[in-house]
PDB file of C-alpha atoms and ligand atoms in Angstrom:
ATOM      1  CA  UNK B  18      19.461   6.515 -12.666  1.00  0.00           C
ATOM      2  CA  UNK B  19      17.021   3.429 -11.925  1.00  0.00           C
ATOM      3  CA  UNK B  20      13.335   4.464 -10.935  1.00  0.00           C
ATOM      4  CA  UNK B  21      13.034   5.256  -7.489  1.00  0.00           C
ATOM      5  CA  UNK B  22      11.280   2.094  -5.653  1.00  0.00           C
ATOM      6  CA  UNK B  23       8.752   1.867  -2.823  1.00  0.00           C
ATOM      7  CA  UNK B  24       9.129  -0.764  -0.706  1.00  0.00           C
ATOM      8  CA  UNK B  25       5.984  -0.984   1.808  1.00  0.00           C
ATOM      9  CA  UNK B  26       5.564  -3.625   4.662  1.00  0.00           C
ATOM     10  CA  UNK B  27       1.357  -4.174   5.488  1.00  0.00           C
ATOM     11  CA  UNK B  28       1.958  -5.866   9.410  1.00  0.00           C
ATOM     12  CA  UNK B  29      -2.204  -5.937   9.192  1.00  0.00           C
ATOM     13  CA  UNK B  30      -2.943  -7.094  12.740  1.00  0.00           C
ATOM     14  CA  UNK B  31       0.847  -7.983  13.551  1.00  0.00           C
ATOM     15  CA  UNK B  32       3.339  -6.244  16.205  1.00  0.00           C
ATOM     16  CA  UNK B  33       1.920  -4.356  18.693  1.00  0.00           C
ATOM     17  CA  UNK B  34       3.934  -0.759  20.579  1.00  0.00           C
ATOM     18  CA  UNK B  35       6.952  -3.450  22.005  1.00  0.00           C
ATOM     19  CA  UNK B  36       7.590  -6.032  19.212  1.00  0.00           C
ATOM     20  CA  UNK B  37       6.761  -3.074  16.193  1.00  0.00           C
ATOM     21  CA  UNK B  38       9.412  -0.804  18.242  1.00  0.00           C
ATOM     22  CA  UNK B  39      12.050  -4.075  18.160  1.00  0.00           C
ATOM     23  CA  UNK B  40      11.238  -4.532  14.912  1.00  0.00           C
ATOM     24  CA  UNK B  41      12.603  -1.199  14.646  1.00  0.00           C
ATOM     25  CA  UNK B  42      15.676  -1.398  16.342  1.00  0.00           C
ATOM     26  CA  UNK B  43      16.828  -4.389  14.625  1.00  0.00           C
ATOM     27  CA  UNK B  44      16.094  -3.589  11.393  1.00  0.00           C
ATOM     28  CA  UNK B  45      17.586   0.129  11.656  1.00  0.00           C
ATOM     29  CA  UNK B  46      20.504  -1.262  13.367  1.00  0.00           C
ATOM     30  CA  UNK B  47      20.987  -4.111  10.025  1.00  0.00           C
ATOM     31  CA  UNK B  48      20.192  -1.235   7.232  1.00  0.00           C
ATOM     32  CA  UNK B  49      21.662   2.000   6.060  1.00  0.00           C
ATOM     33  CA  UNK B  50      19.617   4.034   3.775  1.00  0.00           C
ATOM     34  CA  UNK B  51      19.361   3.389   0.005  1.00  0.00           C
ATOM     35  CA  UNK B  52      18.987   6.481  -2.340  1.00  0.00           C
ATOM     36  CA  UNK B  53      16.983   4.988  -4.900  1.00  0.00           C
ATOM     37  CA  UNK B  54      14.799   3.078  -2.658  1.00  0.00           C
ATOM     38  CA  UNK B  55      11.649   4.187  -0.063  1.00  0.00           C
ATOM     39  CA  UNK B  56      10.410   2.130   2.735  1.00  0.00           C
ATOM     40  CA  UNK B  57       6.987   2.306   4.064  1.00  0.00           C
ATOM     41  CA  UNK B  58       5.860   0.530   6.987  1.00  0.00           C
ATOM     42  CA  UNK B  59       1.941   0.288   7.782  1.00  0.00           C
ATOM     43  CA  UNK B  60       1.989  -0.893  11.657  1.00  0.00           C
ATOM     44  CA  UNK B  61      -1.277  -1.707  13.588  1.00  0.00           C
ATOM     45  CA  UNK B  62      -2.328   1.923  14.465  1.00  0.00           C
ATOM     46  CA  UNK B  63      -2.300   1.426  17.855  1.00  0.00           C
ATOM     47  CA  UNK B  64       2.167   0.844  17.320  1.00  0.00           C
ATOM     48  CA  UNK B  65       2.512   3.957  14.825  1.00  0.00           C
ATOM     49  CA  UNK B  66       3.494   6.385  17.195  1.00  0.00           C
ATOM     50  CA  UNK B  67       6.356   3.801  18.806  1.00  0.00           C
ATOM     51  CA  UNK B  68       7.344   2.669  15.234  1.00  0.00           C
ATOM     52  CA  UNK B  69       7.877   6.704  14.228  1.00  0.00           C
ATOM     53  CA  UNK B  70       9.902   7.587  17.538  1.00  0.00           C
ATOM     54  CA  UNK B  71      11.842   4.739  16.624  1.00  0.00           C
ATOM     55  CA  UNK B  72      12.364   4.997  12.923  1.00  0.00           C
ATOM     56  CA  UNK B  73      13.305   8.814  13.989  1.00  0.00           C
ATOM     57  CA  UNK B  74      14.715  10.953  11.369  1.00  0.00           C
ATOM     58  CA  UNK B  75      16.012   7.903   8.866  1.00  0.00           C
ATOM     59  CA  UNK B  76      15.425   9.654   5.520  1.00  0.00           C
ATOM     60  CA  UNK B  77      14.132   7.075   3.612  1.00  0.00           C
ATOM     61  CA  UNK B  78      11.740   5.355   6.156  1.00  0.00           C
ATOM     62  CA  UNK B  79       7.528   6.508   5.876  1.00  0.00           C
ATOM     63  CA  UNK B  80       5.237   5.115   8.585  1.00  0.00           C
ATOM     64  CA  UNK B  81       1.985   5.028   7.156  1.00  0.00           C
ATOM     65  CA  UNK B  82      -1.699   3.952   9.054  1.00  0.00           C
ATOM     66  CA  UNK B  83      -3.576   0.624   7.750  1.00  0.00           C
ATOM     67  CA  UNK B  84      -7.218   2.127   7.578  1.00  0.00           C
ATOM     68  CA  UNK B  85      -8.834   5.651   9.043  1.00  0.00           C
ATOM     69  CA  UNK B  86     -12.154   6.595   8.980  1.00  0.00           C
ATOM     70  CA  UNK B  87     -13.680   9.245   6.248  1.00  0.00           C
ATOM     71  CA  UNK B  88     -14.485  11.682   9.013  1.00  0.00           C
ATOM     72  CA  UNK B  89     -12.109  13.944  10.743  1.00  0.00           C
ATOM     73  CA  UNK B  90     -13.819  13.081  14.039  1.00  0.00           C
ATOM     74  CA  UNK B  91     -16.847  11.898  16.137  1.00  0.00           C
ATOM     75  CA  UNK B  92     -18.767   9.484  17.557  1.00  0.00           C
ATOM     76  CA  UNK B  93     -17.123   6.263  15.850  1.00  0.00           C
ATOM     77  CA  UNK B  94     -15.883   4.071  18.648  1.00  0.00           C
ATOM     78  CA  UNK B  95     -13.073   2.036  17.683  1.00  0.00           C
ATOM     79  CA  UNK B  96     -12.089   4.228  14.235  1.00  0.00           C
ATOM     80  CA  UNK B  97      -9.037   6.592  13.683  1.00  0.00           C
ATOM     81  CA  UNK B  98      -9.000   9.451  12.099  1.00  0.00           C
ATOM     82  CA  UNK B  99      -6.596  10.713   9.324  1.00  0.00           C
ATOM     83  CA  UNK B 100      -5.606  13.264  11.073  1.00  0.00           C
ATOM     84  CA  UNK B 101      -4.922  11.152  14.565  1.00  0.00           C
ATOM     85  CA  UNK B 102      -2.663   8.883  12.383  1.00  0.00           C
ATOM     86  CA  UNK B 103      -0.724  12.093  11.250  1.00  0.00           C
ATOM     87  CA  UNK B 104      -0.250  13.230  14.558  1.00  0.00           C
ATOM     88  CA  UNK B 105       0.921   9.863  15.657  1.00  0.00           C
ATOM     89  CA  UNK B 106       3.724  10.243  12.817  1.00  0.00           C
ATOM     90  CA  UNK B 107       1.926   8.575   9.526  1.00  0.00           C
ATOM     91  CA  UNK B 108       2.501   9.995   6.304  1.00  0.00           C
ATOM     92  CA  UNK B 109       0.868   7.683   4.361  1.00  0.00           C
ATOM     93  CA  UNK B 110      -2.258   5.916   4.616  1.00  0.00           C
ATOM     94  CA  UNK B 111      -3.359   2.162   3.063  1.00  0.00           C
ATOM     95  CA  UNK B 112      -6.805   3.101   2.054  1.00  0.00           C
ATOM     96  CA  UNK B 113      -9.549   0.089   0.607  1.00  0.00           C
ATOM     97  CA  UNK B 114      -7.421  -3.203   1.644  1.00  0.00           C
ATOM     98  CA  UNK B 115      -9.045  -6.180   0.582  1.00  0.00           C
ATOM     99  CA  UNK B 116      -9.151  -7.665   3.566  1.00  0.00           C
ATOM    100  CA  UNK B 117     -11.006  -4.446   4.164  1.00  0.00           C
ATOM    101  CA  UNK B 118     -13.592  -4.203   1.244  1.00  0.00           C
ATOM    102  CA  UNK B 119     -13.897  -8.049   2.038  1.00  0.00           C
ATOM    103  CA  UNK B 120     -13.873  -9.165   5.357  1.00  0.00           C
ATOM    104  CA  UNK B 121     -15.292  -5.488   6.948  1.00  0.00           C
ATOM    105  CA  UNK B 122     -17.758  -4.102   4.124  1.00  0.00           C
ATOM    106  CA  UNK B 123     -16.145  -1.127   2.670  1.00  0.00           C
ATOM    107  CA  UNK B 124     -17.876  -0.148  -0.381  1.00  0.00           C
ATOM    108  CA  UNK B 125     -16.403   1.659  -3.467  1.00  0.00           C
ATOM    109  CA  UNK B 126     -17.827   4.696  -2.061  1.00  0.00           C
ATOM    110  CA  UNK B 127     -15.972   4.686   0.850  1.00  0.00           C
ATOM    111  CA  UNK B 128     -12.563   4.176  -0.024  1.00  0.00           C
ATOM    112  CA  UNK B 129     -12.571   6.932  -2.165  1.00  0.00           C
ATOM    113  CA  UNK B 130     -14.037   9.095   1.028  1.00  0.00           C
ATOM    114  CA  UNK B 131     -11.302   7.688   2.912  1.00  0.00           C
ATOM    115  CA  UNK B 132      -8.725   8.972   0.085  1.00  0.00           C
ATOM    116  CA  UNK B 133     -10.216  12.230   0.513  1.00  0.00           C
ATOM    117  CA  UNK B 134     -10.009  12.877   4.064  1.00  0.00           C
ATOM    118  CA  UNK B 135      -6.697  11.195   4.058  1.00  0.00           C
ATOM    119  CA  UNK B 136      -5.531  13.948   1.755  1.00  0.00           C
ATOM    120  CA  UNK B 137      -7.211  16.818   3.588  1.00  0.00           C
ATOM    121  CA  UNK B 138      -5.069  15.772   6.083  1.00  0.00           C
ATOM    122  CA  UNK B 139      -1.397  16.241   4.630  1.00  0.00           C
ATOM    123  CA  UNK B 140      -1.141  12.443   3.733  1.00  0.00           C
ATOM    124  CA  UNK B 141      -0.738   9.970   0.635  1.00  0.00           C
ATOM    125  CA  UNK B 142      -3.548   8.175   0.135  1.00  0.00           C
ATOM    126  CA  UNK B 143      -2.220   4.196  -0.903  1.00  0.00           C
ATOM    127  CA  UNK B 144      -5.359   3.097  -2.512  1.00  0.00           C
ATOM    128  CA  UNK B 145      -5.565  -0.974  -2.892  1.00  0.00           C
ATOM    129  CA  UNK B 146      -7.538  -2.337  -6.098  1.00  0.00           C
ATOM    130  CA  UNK B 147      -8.217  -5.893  -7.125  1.00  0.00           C
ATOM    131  CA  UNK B 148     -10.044  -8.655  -8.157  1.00  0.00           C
ATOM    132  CA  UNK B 149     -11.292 -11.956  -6.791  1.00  0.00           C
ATOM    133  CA  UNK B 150     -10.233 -15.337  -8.448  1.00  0.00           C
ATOM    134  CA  UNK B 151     -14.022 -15.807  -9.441  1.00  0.00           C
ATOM    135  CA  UNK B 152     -13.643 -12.241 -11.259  1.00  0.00           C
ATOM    136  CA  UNK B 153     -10.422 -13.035 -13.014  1.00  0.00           C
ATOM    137  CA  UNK B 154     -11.642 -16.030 -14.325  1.00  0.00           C
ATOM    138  CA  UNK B 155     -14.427 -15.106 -15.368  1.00  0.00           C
ATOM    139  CA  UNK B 156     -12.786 -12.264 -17.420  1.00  0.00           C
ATOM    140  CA  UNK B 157     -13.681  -9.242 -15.265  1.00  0.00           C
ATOM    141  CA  UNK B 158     -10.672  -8.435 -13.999  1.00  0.00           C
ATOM    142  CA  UNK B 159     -10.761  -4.542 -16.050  1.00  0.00           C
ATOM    143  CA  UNK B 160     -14.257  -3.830 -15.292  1.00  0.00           C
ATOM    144  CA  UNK B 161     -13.650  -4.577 -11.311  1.00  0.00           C
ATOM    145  CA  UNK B 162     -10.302  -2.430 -11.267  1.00  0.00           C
ATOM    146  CA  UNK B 163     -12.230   0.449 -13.212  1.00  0.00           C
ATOM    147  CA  UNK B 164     -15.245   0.081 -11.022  1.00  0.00           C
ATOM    148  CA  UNK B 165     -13.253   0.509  -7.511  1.00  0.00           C
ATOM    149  CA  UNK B 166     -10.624   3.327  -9.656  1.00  0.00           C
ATOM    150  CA  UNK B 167     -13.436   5.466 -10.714  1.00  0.00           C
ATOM    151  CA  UNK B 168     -14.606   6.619  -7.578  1.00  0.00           C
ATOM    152  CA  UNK B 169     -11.458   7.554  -6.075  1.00  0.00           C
ATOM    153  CA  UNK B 170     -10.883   9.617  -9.346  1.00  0.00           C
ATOM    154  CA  UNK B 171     -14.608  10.920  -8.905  1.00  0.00           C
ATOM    155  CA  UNK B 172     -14.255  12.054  -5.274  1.00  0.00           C
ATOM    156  CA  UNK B 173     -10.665  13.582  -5.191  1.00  0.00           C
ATOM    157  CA  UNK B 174      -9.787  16.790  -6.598  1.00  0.00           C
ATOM    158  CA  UNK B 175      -8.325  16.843  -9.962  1.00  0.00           C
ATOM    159  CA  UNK B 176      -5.427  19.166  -7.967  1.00  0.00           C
ATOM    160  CA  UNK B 177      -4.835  16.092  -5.627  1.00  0.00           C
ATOM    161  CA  UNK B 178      -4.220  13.138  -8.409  1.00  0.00           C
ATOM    162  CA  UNK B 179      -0.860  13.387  -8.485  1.00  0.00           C
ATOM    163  CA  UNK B 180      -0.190  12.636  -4.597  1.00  0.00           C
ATOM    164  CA  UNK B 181      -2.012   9.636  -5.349  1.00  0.00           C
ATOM    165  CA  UNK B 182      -0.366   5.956  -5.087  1.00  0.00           C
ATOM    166  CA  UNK B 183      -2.153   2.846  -5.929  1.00  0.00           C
ATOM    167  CA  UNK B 184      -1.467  -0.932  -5.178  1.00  0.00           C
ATOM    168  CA  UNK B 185      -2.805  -3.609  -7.867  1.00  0.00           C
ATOM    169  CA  UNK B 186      -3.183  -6.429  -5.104  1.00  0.00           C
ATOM    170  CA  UNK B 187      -5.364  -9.404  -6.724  1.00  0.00           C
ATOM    171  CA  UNK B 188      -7.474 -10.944  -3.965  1.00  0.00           C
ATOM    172  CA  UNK B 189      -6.647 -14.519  -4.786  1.00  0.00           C
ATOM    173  CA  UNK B 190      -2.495 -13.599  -4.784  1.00  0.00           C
ATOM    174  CA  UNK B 191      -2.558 -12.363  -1.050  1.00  0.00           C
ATOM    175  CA  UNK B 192      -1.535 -14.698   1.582  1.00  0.00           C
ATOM    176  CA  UNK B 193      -1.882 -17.544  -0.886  1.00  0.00           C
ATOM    177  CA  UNK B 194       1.798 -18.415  -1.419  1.00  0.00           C
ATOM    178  CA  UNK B 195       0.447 -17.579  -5.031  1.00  0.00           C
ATOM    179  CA  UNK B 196       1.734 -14.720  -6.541  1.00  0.00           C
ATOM    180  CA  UNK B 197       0.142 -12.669 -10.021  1.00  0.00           C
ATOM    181  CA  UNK B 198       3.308 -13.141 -12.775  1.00  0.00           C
ATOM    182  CA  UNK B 199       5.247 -10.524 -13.650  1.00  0.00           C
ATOM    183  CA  UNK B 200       3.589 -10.053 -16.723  1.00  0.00           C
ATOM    184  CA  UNK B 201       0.117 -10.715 -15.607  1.00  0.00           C
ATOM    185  CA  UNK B 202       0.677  -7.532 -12.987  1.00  0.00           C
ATOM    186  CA  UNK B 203       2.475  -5.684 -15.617  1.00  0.00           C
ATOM    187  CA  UNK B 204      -0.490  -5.809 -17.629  1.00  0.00           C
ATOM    188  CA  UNK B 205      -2.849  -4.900 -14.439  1.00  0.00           C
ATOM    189  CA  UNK B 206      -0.642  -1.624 -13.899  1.00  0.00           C
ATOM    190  CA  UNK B 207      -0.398  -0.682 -17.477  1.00  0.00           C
ATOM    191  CA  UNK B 208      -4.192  -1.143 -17.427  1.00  0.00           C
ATOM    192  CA  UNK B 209      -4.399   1.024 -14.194  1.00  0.00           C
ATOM    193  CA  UNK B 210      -2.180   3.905 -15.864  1.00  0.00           C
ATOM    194  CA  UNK B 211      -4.489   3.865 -18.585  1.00  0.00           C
ATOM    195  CA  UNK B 212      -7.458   4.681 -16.823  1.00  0.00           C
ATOM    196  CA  UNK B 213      -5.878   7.339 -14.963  1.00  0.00           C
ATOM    197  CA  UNK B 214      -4.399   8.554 -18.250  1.00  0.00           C
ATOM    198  CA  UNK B 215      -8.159   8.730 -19.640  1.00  0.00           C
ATOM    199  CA  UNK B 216      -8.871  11.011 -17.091  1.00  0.00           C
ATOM    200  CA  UNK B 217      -6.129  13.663 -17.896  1.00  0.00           C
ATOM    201  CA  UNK B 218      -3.968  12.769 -15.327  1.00  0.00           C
ATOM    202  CA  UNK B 219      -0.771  13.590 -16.321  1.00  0.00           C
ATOM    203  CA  UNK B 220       2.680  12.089 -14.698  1.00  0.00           C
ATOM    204  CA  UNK B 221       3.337   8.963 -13.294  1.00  0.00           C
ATOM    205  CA  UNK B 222       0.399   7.680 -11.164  1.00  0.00           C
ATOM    206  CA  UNK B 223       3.526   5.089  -8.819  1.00  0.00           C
ATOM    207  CA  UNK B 224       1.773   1.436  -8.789  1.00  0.00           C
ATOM    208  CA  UNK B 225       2.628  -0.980  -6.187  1.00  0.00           C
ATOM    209  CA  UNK B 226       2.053  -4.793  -6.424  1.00  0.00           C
ATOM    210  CA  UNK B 227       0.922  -6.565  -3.895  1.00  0.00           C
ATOM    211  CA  UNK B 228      -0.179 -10.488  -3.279  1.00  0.00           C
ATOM    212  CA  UNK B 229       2.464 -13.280  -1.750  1.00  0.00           C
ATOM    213  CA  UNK B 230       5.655 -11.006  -2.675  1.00  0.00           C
ATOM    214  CA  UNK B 231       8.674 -12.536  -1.232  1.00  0.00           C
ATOM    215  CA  UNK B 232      12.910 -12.263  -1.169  1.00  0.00           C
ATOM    216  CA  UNK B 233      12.527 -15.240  -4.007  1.00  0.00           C
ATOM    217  CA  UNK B 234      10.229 -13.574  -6.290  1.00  0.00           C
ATOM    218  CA  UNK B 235      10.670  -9.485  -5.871  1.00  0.00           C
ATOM    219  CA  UNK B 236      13.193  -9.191  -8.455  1.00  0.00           C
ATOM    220  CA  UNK B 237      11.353 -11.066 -11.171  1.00  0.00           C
ATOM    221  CA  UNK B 238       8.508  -8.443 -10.565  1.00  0.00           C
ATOM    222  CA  UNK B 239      10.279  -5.924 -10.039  1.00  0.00           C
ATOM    223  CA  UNK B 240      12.330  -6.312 -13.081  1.00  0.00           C
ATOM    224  CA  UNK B 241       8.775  -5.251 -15.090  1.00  0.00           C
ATOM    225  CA  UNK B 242       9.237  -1.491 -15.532  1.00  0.00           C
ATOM    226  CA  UNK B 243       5.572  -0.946 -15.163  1.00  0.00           C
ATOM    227  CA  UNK B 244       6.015  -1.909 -11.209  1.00  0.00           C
ATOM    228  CA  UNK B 245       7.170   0.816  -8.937  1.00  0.00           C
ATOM    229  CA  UNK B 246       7.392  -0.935  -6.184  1.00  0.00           C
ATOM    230  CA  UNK B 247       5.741  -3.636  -3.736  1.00  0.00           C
ATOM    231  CA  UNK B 248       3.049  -4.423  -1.247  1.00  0.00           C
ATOM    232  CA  UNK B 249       4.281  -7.024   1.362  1.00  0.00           C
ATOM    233  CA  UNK B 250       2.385  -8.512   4.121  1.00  0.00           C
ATOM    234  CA  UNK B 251       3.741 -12.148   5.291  1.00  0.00           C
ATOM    235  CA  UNK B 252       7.140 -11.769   3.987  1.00  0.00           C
ATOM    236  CA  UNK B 253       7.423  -8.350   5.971  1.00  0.00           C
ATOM    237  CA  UNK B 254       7.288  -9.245   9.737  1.00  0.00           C
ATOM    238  CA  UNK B 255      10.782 -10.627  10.475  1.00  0.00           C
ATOM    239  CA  UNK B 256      13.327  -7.437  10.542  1.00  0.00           C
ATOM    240  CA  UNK B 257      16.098  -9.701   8.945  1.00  0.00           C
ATOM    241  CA  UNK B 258      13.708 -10.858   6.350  1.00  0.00           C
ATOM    242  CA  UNK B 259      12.476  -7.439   5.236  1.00  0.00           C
ATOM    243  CA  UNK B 260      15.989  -5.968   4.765  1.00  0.00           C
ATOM    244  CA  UNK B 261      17.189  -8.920   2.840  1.00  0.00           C
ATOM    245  CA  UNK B 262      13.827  -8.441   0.649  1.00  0.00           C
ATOM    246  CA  UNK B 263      14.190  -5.196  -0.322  1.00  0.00           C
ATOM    247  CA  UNK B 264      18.255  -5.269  -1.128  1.00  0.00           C
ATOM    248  CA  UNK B 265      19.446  -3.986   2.430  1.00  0.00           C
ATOM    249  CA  UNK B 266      20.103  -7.083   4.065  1.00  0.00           C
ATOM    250  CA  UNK B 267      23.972  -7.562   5.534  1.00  0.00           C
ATOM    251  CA  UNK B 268      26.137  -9.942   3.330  1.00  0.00           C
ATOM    252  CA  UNK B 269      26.253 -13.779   5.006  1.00  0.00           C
TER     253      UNK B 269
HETATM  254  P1  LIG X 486       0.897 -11.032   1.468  1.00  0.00           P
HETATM  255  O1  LIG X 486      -0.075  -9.798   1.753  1.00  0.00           O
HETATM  256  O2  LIG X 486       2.232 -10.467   1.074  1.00  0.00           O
HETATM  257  O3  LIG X 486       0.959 -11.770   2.795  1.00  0.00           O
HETATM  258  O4  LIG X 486       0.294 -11.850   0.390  1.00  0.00           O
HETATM  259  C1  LIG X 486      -0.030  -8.664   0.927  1.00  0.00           C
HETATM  260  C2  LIG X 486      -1.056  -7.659   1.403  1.00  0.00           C
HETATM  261  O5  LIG X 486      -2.125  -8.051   1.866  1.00  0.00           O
HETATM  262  O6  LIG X 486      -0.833  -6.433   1.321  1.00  0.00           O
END
């Protein structure tokens, strides 16, 4: 029995309630369900509640939100909460983005709040980690995944670890056309495990990668057993597209 893959699509600020919802359609009406595979699909949050009525009861379809803030509620205009985005139907939440710790600020410290209100609320926290070009040449690549790991394992319960999922998505890979090899993010997950590992965490902490994945290059990585999955951003906004990437796509 092969490991069970995850297969999640990152729209970022892509598809709003009508296109997300033909999305949808299309690519329900192109795919049947694949035991050994799970798709996740992280629409703008303002399209999550279309995207779930739509996806409907398809077993092996999570919608999950792209960000939520670290407090249940309040005076935040413009955040969501975790557990708004469960009400609108996620069940999974993308928690410390780069384009989040990057372009909007978040510190270590508050992804790792984020994972904790995210589980509070019933949901899987996805938690990105990465480094910039300038850190991986410059050799830091360990100490920068350890520094934005720790937290996270600081802040949520030791009961909680095993709900968590985590994305290796190297800054310099995403939206470059330039992907991390197969071996370069099998060493990054392995690396990932064994900080987890350290901390007594026992089971398999699922890694995702993430960083210019496309329908040419996901079965190289994928063929790494430390990869349990992948992160998609560019490569997951045409329906027909996204099946064919991750194996569901109709024969020509
Ligand atoms: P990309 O984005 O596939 O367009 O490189 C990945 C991501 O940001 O999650």
């Amino acid at each position: 029995m092969p490991r069970p893959l995850i297969y999640a699509a990152n729209w970022k600020m892509n598809h709003g309630p009508d296109a997300a919802r033909e999305f949808i359609e299309r690519f329900l009406a192109v795919t049947a369900p694949a035991p050994d595979r799970s798709l996740w699909f992280f629409p703008p949050s303002i399209s999550l509640a279309p995207v779930s009525r739509a996806v409907g009861s398809r077993p092996d379809i999570l919608i999950g939100a792209q960000n939520v803030h670290w407090e249940p509620k309040g005076a935040f205009t413009g955040e969501t909460s975790a557990p708004m985005a469960q009400e609108a139907g996620a069940r999974v939440v993308l928690i410390g983005h780069s384009e989040r710790r990057h372009l909007f600020g978040e510190t270590d410290d508050q992804v790792a709040r984020k994972a904790v209100t995210t589980l509070r609320a019933g949901l899987v926290p996805l938690v990105c980690l990465g480094e910039t070009l300038a850190e991986r040449e410059g050799g830091r690549t360990e100490q920068v995944i350890v520094r934005q790991l720790e937290p996270v394992l600081d802040k949520v319960p030791a009961a909680d670890w095993a709900r968590l999922v985590v994305a290796y998505e190297p800054v310099w890979a995403i939206g470059t056309g330039r992907n991390a090899s197969p071996d370069d993010a099998a060493q990054v997950h392995e690396l990932i495990r064994f900080a987890v590992g350290r901390r007594g965490i026992s089971g398999r902490v699922p890694v995702l990668y993430g960083g210019s994945v496309n329908a040419g290059n996901v079965l190289a990585l994928l063929a790494r057993p430390e990869l349990d999955g992948v992160l998609v951003g560019g490569a997951s906004l045409d329906p027909d597209g996204w099946a064919e990437l991750v194996g569901l796509g109709m024969a020509p």
